[in-house]
Coordinates of C-alpha atoms in Angstrom, one line a residue:
X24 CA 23.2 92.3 -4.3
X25 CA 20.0 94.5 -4.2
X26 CA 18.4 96.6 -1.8
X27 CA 14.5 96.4 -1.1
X28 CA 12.0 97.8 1.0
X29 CA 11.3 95.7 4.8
X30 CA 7.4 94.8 4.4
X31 CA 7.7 95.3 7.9
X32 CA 9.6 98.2 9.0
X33 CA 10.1 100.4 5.2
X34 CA 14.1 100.4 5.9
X35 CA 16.5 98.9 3.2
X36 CA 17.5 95.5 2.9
X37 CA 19.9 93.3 1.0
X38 CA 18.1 90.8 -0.8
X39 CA 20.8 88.5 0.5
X40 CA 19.8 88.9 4.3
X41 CA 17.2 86.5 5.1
X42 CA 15.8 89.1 7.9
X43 CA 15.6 92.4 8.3
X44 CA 18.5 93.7 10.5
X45 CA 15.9 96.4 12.4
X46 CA 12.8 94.9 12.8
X47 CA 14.1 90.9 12.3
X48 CA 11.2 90.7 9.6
X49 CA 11.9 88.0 7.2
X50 CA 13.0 89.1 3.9
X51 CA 10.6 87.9 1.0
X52 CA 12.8 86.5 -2.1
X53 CA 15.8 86.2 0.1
X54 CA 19.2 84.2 -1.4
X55 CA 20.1 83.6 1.9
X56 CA 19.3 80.1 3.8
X57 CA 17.0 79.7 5.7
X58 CA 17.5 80.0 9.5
X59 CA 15.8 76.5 10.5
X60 CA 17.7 74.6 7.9
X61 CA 21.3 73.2 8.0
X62 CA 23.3 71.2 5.8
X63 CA 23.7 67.5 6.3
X64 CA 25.9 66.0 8.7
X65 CA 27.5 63.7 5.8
X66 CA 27.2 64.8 2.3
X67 CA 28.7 63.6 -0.6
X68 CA 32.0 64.8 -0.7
X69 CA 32.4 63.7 2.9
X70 CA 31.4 60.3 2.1
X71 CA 34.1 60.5 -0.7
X72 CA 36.3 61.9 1.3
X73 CA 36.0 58.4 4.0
X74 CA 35.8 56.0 1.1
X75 CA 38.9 57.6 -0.2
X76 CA 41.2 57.4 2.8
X77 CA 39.3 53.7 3.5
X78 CA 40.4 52.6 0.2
X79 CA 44.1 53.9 0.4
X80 CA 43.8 52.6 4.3
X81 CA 43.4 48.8 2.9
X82 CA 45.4 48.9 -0.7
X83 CA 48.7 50.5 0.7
X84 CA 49.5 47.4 2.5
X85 CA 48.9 45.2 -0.6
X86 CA 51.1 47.6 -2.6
X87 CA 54.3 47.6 -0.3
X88 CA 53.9 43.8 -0.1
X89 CA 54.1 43.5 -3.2
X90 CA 57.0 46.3 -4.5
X91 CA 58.9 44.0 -1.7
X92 CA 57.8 40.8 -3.0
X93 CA 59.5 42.4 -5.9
X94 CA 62.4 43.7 -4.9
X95 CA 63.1 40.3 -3.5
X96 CA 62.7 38.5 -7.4
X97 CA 64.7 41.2 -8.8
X98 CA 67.3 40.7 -6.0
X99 CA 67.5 36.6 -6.4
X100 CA 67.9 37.1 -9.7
X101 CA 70.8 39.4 -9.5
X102 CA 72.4 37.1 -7.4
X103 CA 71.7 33.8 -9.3
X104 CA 73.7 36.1 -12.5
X105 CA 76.4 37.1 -10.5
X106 CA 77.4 33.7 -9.4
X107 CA 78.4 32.3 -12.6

């Protein structure tokens, strides 16, 4: 973080203010955003995020379904052994 002159008012600034806290000047070669603009609504990792739970939302089912459809072979087939 550096300090530079206002073009407006003279007083310091941080270079990572994107206006002058005195005068409200705007600071030239700020790193801060600008005022105006504002991130997306839905960015990347929020459409990751969606597909994510989505995904999970429709392949748990299939997955329980088939650890029971499972369970039920290995059961029959304990009990098909155990009979003879």
């Amino acid at each position: 973080m550096a300090l530079i002159a206002c073009p407006e008012c003279g007083k310091q600034v941080s270079t990572q203010a994107s206006t002058c806290p005195s005068c409200g000047a705007p600071v030239p070669g700020s790193t801060a955003p600008a005022a105006g603009r504002r991130e997306p609504l839905v960015n990347a990792g929020l459409l990751g995020k969606i597909a994510a739970v989505v995904g999970a939302w429709l392949v748990v089912p299939w997955v329980v379904r088939l650890l029971a459809f499972l369970a039920g072979i290995v059961m029959l087939i304990v009990m098909f052994r155990s009979a003879r």
